[in-house]
């Protein structure tokens, strides 16, 4: 057998250990004779080691098995702390965060400087499960600021709504808050993020949140900066 | 709505607090508990760790949300730090000194420094779904090419080549990660 062909695309698979024994032998024979592939191998091997820093549990989704006793316990602790500390220090009070978080797929939300990455790879794929009946979609582009906002409002239990928001074209460096406004004019914040200093036009971020508002009461969703300026608002 | 609303009036921000904790629990609870259970080897201890992690997330929600990495990475790192601290405390402290539950022994809440240690996870989150899925199946779920091919609905040859390009994309993503959090 002559030296196997040069196929750099197999180096990654070799590093990951997914080649068949025959392919493995062939790849090793080739690596012996090809400095270019060896260089590739060294780089990818380092990366492979870094993959090991992420625990495999990072790719599990959903609540724990076995009911929500743990959740109830945690809520009790937080209520206890809340009632002891009437005055709030720290960032949470300032932010007045209602809820944030949670991409439906993969390993959580990527916020903050996310706008620095490309539209095709910055945000994970949307959730695969079908949206429940009653879900509303809305979007708008603000004529003045140029910011765009797309919101999906999903009915949830006990008078809550889930909100999935995509926003973009917001001037860099701004602290943004997401608000949902009821028909009666009541506002609830349901998330926030910081637009990266190097944010590129055309890139957007995706955030999920929840708010204590019945879906029938939802009038609009908006992005507001920390000066109180409405950057974009979309009626729902 | 009743209970939460009453909370809201009485406690100021409590309805929002509950929403935050609930949504973290529903999204990340399984991941956190599985991770803590593996590290502690003890389900009850792991539940305590998850509880403390969620409480810290609630106290430091702003940091968590505004850090450049993923919320999942932030939570897992906090859980790991709590486990490390507890192990250290057990090793160092004389047994007769009990911790009073109301005064946390360690004020350092690891709100900072959490960001970078999960850089790989953040980078993975920036990959396309195709690239991330193949790495998750093969590396983190330990699937063979054949198994991954059938899970992902791809020919085995594509799984192999895609795993290579996924690694390359990850390398690019790691290189592009900002070194510092923008305030
Ligand atoms: Zn070669």
PDB file of N, CA, C and O in Angstrom, chain A residues 16-47:
ATOM      1  N   UNK A  16     -10.578  13.366  17.259  1.00  0.00           N
ATOM      2  CA  UNK A  16     -11.764  13.030  18.054  1.00  0.00           C
ATOM      3  C   UNK A  16     -11.896  11.521  18.269  1.00  0.00           C
ATOM      4  O   UNK A  16     -12.775  11.078  19.013  1.00  0.00           O
ATOM      5  N   UNK A  17     -11.033  10.759  17.599  1.00  0.00           N
ATOM      6  CA  UNK A  17     -11.046   9.310  17.812  1.00  0.00           C
ATOM      7  C   UNK A  17     -12.246   8.604  17.226  1.00  0.00           C
ATOM      8  O   UNK A  17     -12.734   7.624  17.780  1.00  0.00           O
ATOM      9  N   UNK A  18     -12.736   9.108  16.105  1.00  0.00           N
ATOM     10  CA  UNK A  18     -13.936   8.493  15.545  1.00  0.00           C
ATOM     11  C   UNK A  18     -13.664   7.723  14.251  1.00  0.00           C
ATOM     12  O   UNK A  18     -14.592   7.253  13.619  1.00  0.00           O
ATOM     13  N   UNK A  19     -12.394   7.599  13.889  1.00  0.00           N
ATOM     14  CA  UNK A  19     -12.098   6.851  12.667  1.00  0.00           C
ATOM     15  C   UNK A  19     -12.128   5.351  12.952  1.00  0.00           C
ATOM     16  O   UNK A  19     -11.908   4.907  14.086  1.00  0.00           O
ATOM     17  N   UNK A  20     -12.404   4.584  11.914  1.00  0.00           N
ATOM     18  CA  UNK A  20     -12.333   3.126  12.059  1.00  0.00           C
ATOM     19  C   UNK A  20     -10.866   2.728  12.206  1.00  0.00           C
ATOM     20  O   UNK A  20      -9.967   3.496  11.863  1.00  0.00           O
ATOM     21  N   UNK A  21     -10.604   1.516  12.709  1.00  0.00           N
ATOM     22  CA  UNK A  21      -9.206   1.092  12.886  1.00  0.00           C
ATOM     23  C   UNK A  21      -8.387   1.189  11.606  1.00  0.00           C
ATOM     24  O   UNK A  21      -7.234   1.639  11.646  1.00  0.00           O
ATOM     25  N   UNK A  22      -9.003   0.822  10.486  1.00  0.00           N
ATOM     26  CA  UNK A  22      -8.236   0.892   9.227  1.00  0.00           C
ATOM     27  C   UNK A  22      -7.930   2.338   8.875  1.00  0.00           C
ATOM     28  O   UNK A  22      -6.824   2.675   8.490  1.00  0.00           O
ATOM     29  N   UNK A  23      -8.948   3.185   9.010  1.00  0.00           N
ATOM     30  CA  UNK A  23      -8.740   4.604   8.705  1.00  0.00           C
ATOM     31  C   UNK A  23      -7.694   5.214   9.637  1.00  0.00           C
ATOM     32  O   UNK A  23      -6.892   6.045   9.242  1.00  0.00           O
ATOM     33  N   UNK A  24      -7.738   4.765  10.863  1.00  0.00           N
ATOM     34  CA  UNK A  24      -6.787   5.253  11.855  1.00  0.00           C
ATOM     35  C   UNK A  24      -5.355   4.926  11.442  1.00  0.00           C
ATOM     36  O   UNK A  24      -4.467   5.774  11.494  1.00  0.00           O
ATOM     37  N   UNK A  25      -5.152   3.677  11.049  1.00  0.00           N
ATOM     38  CA  UNK A  25      -3.826   3.245  10.612  1.00  0.00           C
ATOM     39  C   UNK A  25      -3.375   4.071   9.411  1.00  0.00           C
ATOM     40  O   UNK A  25      -2.248   4.568   9.364  1.00  0.00           O
ATOM     41  N   UNK A  26      -4.290   4.239   8.477  1.00  0.00           N
ATOM     42  CA  UNK A  26      -3.951   5.009   7.274  1.00  0.00           C
ATOM     43  C   UNK A  26      -3.632   6.452   7.637  1.00  0.00           C
ATOM     44  O   UNK A  26      -2.664   7.035   7.134  1.00  0.00           O
ATOM     45  N   UNK A  27      -4.431   7.032   8.529  1.00  0.00           N
ATOM     46  CA  UNK A  27      -4.203   8.423   8.919  1.00  0.00           C
ATOM     47  C   UNK A  27      -2.845   8.575   9.598  1.00  0.00           C
ATOM     48  O   UNK A  27      -2.104   9.523   9.325  1.00  0.00           O
ATOM     49  N   UNK A  28      -2.515   7.621  10.457  1.00  0.00           N
ATOM     50  CA  UNK A  28      -1.217   7.708  11.144  1.00  0.00           C
ATOM     51  C   UNK A  28      -0.060   7.594  10.169  1.00  0.00           C
ATOM     52  O   UNK A  28       0.943   8.309  10.285  1.00  0.00           O
ATOM     53  N   UNK A  29      -0.222   6.700   9.211  1.00  0.00           N
ATOM     54  CA  UNK A  29       0.832   6.551   8.191  1.00  0.00           C
ATOM     55  C   UNK A  29       0.998   7.864   7.430  1.00  0.00           C
ATOM     56  O   UNK A  29       2.118   8.323   7.187  1.00  0.00           O
ATOM     57  N   UNK A  30      -0.126   8.473   7.101  1.00  0.00           N
ATOM     58  CA  UNK A  30      -0.041   9.728   6.362  1.00  0.00           C
ATOM     59  C   UNK A  30       0.560  10.837   7.231  1.00  0.00           C
ATOM     60  O   UNK A  30       1.410  11.605   6.771  1.00  0.00           O
ATOM     61  N   UNK A  31       0.143  10.902   8.468  1.00  0.00           N
ATOM     62  CA  UNK A  31       0.649  11.954   9.364  1.00  0.00           C
ATOM     63  C   UNK A  31       2.166  11.876   9.487  1.00  0.00           C
ATOM     64  O   UNK A  31       2.850  12.891   9.578  1.00  0.00           O
ATOM     65  N   UNK A  32       2.692  10.638   9.474  1.00  0.00           N
ATOM     66  CA  UNK A  32       4.150  10.469   9.559  1.00  0.00           C
ATOM     67  C   UNK A  32       4.866  11.169   8.416  1.00  0.00           C
ATOM     68  O   UNK A  32       5.984  11.644   8.573  1.00  0.00           O
ATOM     69  N   UNK A  33       4.179  11.226   7.287  1.00  0.00           N
ATOM     70  CA  UNK A  33       4.876  11.707   6.103  1.00  0.00           C
ATOM     71  C   UNK A  33       4.463  13.128   5.707  1.00  0.00           C
ATOM     72  O   UNK A  33       4.969  13.655   4.732  1.00  0.00           O
ATOM     73  N   UNK A  34       3.541  13.747   6.457  1.00  0.00           N
ATOM     74  CA  UNK A  34       3.013  15.037   5.991  1.00  0.00           C
ATOM     75  C   UNK A  34       3.079  16.095   7.086  1.00  0.00           C
ATOM     76  O   UNK A  34       2.267  16.094   8.008  1.00  0.00           O
ATOM     77  N   UNK A  35       4.057  16.988   6.997  1.00  0.00           N
ATOM     78  CA  UNK A  35       4.209  18.036   8.032  1.00  0.00           C
ATOM     79  C   UNK A  35       2.985  18.929   8.144  1.00  0.00           C
ATOM     80  O   UNK A  35       2.629  19.364   9.236  1.00  0.00           O
ATOM     81  N   UNK A  36       2.341  19.182   7.039  1.00  0.00           N
ATOM     82  CA  UNK A  36       1.180  20.066   7.047  1.00  0.00           C
ATOM     83  C   UNK A  36       0.061  19.470   7.913  1.00  0.00           C
ATOM     84  O   UNK A  36      -0.548  20.145   8.759  1.00  0.00           O
ATOM     85  N   UNK A  37      -0.196  18.204   7.710  1.00  0.00           N
ATOM     86  CA  UNK A  37      -1.242  17.555   8.500  1.00  0.00           C
ATOM     87  C   UNK A  37      -0.815  17.425   9.957  1.00  0.00           C
ATOM     88  O   UNK A  37      -1.648  17.466  10.864  1.00  0.00           O
ATOM     89  N   UNK A  38       0.465  17.287  10.196  1.00  0.00           N
ATOM     90  CA  UNK A  38       0.928  17.189  11.592  1.00  0.00           C
ATOM     91  C   UNK A  38       0.699  18.499  12.339  1.00  0.00           C
ATOM     92  O   UNK A  38       0.341  18.516  13.504  1.00  0.00           O
ATOM     93  N   UNK A  39       0.917  19.605  11.607  1.00  0.00           N
ATOM     94  CA  UNK A  39       0.688  20.909  12.227  1.00  0.00           C
ATOM     95  C   UNK A  39      -0.796  21.054  12.594  1.00  0.00           C
ATOM     96  O   UNK A  39      -1.155  21.496  13.676  1.00  0.00           O
ATOM     97  N   UNK A  40      -1.616  20.664  11.644  1.00  0.00           N
ATOM     98  CA  UNK A  40      -3.059  20.677  11.877  1.00  0.00           C
ATOM     99  C   UNK A  40      -3.400  19.811  13.100  1.00  0.00           C
ATOM    100  O   UNK A  40      -4.188  20.183  13.966  1.00  0.00           O
ATOM    101  N   UNK A  41      -2.760  18.669  13.156  1.00  0.00           N
ATOM    102  CA  UNK A  41      -3.006  17.740  14.263  1.00  0.00           C
ATOM    103  C   UNK A  41      -2.669  18.380  15.612  1.00  0.00           C
ATOM    104  O   UNK A  41      -3.445  18.280  16.570  1.00  0.00           O
ATOM    105  N   UNK A  42      -1.535  19.048  15.669  1.00  0.00           N
ATOM    106  CA  UNK A  42      -1.117  19.652  16.939  1.00  0.00           C
ATOM    107  C   UNK A  42      -2.131  20.690  17.408  1.00  0.00           C
ATOM    108  O   UNK A  42      -2.498  20.735  18.585  1.00  0.00           O
ATOM    109  N   UNK A  43      -2.560  21.511  16.464  1.00  0.00           N
ATOM    110  CA  UNK A  43      -3.526  22.556  16.834  1.00  0.00           C
ATOM    111  C   UNK A  43      -4.838  21.964  17.313  1.00  0.00           C
ATOM    112  O   UNK A  43      -5.402  22.385  18.319  1.00  0.00           O
ATOM    113  N   UNK A  44      -5.319  21.003  16.567  1.00  0.00           N
ATOM    114  CA  UNK A  44      -6.624  20.452  16.917  1.00  0.00           C
ATOM    115  C   UNK A  44      -6.549  19.617  18.196  1.00  0.00           C
ATOM    116  O   UNK A  44      -7.529  19.500  18.927  1.00  0.00           O
ATOM    117  N   UNK A  45      -5.393  19.054  18.451  1.00  0.00           N
ATOM    118  CA  UNK A  45      -5.233  18.296  19.682  1.00  0.00           C
ATOM    119  C   UNK A  45      -5.364  19.191  20.909  1.00  0.00           C
ATOM    120  O   UNK A  45      -5.983  18.823  21.911  1.00  0.00           O
ATOM    121  N   UNK A  46      -4.785  20.396  20.806  1.00  0.00           N
ATOM    122  CA  UNK A  46      -4.898  21.346  21.913  1.00  0.00           C
ATOM    123  C   UNK A  46      -6.366  21.699  22.164  1.00  0.00           C
ATOM    124  O   UNK A  46      -6.844  21.781  23.292  1.00  0.00           O
ATOM    125  N   UNK A  47      -7.057  21.897  21.056  1.00  0.00           N
ATOM    126  CA  UNK A  47      -8.470  22.234  21.135  1.00  0.00           C
ATOM    127  C   UNK A  47      -9.254  21.084  21.762  1.00  0.00           C
ATOM    128  O   UNK A  47     -10.157  21.279  22.588  1.00  0.00           O
TER     129      UNK A  47
END
